[in-house]
GROMACS .gro file of C-alpha atoms in nm:
model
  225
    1UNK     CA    1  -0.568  -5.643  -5.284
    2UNK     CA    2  -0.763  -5.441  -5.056
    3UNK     CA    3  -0.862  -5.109  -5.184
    4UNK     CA    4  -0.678  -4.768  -5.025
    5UNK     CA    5  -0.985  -4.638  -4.874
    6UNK     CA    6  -1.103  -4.963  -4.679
    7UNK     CA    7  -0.746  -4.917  -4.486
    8UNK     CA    8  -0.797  -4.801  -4.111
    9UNK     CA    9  -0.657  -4.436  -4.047
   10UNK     CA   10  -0.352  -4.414  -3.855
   11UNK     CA   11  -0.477  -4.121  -3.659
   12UNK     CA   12  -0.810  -3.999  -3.615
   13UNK     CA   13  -0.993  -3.751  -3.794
   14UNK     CA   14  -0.991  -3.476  -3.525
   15UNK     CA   15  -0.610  -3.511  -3.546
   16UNK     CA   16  -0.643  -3.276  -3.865
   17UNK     CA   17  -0.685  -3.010  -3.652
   18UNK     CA   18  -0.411  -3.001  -3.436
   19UNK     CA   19  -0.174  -2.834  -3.682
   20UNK     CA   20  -0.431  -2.528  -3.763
   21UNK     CA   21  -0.490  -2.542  -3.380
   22UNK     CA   22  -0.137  -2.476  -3.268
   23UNK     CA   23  -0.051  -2.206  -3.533
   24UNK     CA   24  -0.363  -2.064  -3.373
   25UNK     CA   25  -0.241  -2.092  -3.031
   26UNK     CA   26   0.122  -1.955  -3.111
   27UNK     CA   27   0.010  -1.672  -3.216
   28UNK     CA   28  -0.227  -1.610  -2.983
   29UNK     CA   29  -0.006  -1.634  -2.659
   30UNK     CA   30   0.238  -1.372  -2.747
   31UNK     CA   31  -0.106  -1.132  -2.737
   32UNK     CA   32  -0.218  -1.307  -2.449
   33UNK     CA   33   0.075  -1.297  -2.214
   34UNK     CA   34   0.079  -0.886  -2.284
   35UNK     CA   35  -0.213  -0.857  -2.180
   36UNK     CA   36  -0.213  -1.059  -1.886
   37UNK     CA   37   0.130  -0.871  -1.723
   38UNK     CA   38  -0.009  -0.570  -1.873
   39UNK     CA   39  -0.324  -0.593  -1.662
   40UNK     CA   40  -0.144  -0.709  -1.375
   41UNK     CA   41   0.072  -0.418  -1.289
   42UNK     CA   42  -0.182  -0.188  -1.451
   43UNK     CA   43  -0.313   0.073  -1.150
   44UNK     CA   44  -0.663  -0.053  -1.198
   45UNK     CA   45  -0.511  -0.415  -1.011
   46UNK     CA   46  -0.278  -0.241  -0.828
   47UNK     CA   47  -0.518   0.054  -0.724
   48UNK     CA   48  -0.184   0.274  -0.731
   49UNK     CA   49  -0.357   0.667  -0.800
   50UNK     CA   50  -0.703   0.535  -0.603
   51UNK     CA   51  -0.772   0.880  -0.439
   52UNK     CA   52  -1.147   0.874  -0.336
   53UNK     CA   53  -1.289   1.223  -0.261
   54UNK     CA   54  -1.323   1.267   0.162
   55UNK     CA   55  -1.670   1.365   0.342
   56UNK     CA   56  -1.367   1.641   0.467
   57UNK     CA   57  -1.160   1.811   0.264
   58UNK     CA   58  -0.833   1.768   0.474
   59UNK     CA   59  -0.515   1.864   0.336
   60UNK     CA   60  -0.258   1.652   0.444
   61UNK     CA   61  -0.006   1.883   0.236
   62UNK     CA   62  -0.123   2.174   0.487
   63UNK     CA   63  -0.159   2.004   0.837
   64UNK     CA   64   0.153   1.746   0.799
   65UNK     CA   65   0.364   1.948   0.563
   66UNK     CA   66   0.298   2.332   0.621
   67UNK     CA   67   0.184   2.329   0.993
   68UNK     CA   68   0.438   2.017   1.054
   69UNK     CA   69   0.183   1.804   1.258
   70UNK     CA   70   0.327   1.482   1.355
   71UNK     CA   71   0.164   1.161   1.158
   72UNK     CA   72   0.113   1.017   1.515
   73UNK     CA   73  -0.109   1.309   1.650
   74UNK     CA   74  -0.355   1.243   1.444
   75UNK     CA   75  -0.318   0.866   1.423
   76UNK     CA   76  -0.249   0.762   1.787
   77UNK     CA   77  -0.153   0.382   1.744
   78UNK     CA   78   0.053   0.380   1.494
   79UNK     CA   79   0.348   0.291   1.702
   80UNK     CA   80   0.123   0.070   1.946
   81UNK     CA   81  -0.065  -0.124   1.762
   82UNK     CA   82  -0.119  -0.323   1.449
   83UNK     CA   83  -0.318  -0.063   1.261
   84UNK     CA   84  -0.290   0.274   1.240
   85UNK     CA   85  -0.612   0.453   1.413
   86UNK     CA   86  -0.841   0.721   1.246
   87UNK     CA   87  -0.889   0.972   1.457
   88UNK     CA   88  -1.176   1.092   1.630
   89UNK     CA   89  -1.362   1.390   1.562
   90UNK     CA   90  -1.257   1.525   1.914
   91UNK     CA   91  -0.877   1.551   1.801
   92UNK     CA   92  -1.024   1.777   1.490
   93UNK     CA   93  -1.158   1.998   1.752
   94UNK     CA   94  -0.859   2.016   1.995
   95UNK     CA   95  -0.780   2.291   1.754
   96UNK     CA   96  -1.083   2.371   1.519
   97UNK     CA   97  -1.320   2.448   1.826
   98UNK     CA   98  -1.059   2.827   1.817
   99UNK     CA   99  -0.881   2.779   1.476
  100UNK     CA  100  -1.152   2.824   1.174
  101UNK     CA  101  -1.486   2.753   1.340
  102UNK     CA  102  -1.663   2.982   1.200
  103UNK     CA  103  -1.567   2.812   0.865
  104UNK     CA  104  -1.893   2.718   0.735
  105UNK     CA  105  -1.750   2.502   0.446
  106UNK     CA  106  -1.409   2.350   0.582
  107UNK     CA  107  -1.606   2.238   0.943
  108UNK     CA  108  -1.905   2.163   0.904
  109UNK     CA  109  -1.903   1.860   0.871
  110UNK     CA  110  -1.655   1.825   1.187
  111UNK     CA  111  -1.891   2.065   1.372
  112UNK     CA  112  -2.189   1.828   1.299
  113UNK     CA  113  -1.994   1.536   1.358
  114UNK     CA  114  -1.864   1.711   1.701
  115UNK     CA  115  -2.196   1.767   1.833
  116UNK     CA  116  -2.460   1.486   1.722
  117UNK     CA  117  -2.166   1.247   1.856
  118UNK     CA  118  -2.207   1.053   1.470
  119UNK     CA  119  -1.838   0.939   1.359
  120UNK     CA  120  -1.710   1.113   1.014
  121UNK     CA  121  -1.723   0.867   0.773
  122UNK     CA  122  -1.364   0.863   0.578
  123UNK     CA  123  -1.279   0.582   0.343
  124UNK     CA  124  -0.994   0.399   0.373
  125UNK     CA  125  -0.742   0.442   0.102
  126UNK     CA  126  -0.498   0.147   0.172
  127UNK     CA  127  -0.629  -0.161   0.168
  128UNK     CA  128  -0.482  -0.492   0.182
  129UNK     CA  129  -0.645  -0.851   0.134
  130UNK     CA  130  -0.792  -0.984   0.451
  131UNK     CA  131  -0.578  -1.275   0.389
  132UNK     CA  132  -0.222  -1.069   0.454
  133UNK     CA  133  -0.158  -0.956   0.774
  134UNK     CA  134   0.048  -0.609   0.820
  135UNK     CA  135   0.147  -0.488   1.177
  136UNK     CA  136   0.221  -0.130   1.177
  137UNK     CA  137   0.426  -0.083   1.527
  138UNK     CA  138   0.637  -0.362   1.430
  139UNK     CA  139   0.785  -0.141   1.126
  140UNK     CA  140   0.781   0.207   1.291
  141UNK     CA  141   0.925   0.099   1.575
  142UNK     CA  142   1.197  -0.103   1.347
  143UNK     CA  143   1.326   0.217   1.135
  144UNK     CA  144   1.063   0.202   0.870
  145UNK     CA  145   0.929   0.561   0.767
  146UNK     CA  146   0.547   0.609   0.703
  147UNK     CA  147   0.682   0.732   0.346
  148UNK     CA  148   0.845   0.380   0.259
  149UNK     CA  149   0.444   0.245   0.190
  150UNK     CA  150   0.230   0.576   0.164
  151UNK     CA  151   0.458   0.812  -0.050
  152UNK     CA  152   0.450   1.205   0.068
  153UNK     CA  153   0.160   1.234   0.245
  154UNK     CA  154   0.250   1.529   0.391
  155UNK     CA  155   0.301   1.651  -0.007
  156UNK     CA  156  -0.077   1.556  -0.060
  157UNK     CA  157  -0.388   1.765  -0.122
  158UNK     CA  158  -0.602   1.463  -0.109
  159UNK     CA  159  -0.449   1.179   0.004
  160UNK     CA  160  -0.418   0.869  -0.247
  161UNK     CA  161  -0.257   0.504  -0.306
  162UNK     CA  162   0.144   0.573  -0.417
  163UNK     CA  163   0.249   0.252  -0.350
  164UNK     CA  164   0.118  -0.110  -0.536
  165UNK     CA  165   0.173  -0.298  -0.169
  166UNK     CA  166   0.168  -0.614  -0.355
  167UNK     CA  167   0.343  -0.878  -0.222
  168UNK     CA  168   0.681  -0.833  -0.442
  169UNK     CA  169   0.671  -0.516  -0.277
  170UNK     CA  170   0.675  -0.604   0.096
  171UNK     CA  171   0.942  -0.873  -0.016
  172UNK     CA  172   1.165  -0.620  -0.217
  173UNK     CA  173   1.168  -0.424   0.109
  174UNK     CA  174   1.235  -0.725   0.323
  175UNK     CA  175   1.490  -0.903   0.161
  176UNK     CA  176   1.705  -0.558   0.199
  177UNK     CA  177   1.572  -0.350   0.461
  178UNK     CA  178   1.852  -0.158   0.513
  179UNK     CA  179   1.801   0.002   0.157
  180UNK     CA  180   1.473   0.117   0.389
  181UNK     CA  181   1.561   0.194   0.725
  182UNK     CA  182   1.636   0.554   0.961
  183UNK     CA  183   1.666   0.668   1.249
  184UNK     CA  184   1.353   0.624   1.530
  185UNK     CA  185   1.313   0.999   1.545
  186UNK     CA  186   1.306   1.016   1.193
  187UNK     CA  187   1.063   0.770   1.122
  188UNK     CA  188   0.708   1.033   1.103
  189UNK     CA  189   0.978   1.335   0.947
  190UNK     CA  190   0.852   1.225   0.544
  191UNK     CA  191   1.147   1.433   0.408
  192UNK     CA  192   1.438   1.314   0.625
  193UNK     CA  193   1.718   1.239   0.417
  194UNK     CA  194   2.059   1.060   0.491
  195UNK     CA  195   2.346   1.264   0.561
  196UNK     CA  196   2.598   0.966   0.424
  197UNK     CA  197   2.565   0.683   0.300
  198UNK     CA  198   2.208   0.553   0.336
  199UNK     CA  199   2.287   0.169   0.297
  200UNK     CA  200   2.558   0.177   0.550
  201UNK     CA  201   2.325   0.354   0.790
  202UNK     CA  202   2.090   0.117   0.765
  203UNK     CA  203   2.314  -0.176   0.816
  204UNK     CA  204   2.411   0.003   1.157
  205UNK     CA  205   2.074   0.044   1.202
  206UNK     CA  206   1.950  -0.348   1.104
  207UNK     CA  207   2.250  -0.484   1.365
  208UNK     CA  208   2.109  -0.188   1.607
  209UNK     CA  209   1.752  -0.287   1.607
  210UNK     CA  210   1.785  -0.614   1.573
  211UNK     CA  211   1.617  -0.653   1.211
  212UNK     CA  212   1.673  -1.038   1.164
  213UNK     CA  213   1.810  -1.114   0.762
  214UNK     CA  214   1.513  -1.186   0.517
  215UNK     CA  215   1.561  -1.555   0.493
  216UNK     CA  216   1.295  -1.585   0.834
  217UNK     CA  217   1.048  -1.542   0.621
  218UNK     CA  218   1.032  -1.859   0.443
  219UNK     CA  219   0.731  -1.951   0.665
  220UNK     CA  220   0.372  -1.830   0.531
  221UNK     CA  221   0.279  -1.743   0.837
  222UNK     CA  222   0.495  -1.438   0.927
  223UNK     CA  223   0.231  -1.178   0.718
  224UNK     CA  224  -0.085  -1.493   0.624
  225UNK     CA  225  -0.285  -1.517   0.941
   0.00000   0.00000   0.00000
């Protein structure tokens, strides 16, 4: 009779490692998955709070909430056209060439920029992946406030990212718009509030406007260009 040890092994040899190298894995993933979703809707992905110090220091909170400038005064296209335009240095000066020019800190900058003819150089706070496209005339003119992506801007010192603008939130906002949605001349007033009920309004509004339901975005290509 042959001897025990000259018998072939069922399994292989590395198969004595599978059972330490589950346990191992078990109780790993629990960790791992934390971290991952924790990281994922952590600001540092989402860039919510990115607030990135001006070349100016313009106070939204002063010109659009104090002085009551309209949003599209300063940003001319945002009702034309797919972005929303920076504006040039001459539209600082349409008042600051009376109001505050002899402000050597505040203009400056806009003075220098006025005269040599050199652009200001701002930095953009909102940013989305080259990959998604975003139209802004197609939502203003549609009901949808400025404040629905960019928070209170007109509540802001410094203007920074409120929103995550991730694709769960565009959808969220899509798939019931008329959670979202006011009147035309409401759109640029940031603290408009409903008189009544807000999602009945909007449902007027939706059939109004002609807001098509959600379920036309199934293709891809309605925001990836």
């Amino acid at each position: 009779m042959a001897d025990s040890a000259d018998k072939p092994f069922v399994f292989p040899r590395w198969a004595n490692y599978l059972l330490p190298a589950l346990i191992v894995g078990a109780l790993g993933t629990g960790p791992y998955l934390i971290v991952a979703l924790g990281l994922g809707g952590s600001p540092v992905t989402t860039d919510v709070g990115y607030q990135p110090i001006q070349p100016v220091d313009f106070s939204h909170a002063l010109h659009a909430g104090e002085l009551g400038i309209d949003c599209r005064y300063c940003h001319t296209t945002v009702d034309k056209a797919a972005f929303a335009a920076i504006p040039p240095t001459q539209t600082c000066m349409n008042c600051h060439a009376t109001i505050k020019n002899d402000s050597p800190k505040l203009i400056k900058v806009v003075r220098e920029s006025y005269v040599t003819g050199k652009p200001i150089d701002w930095i953009k706070v909102h940013n989305l992946p080259d990959y998604a496209y975003f139209n802004h005339s197609a939502h203003v003119n549609k009901g949808v406030s400025c404040v629905a992506c960019h928070g209170r801007v007109d509540q802001m010192e410094i203007v920074y990212q409120a929103k995550t603008l991730s694709m769960s939130f565009c959808l969220d906002c899509h798939r019931a718009p008329e959670k979202h949605l006011r009147p035309l001349d409401q759109v640029t007033n940031l603290g408009w509030q409903p008189a009544g009920d807000q999602l009945k309004l909007g449902l007027e509004l939706k059939e109004t406007l002609g807001i098509r339901d959600a379920a036309y975005m199934t293709a891809c290509s309605t925001c990836h260009r």
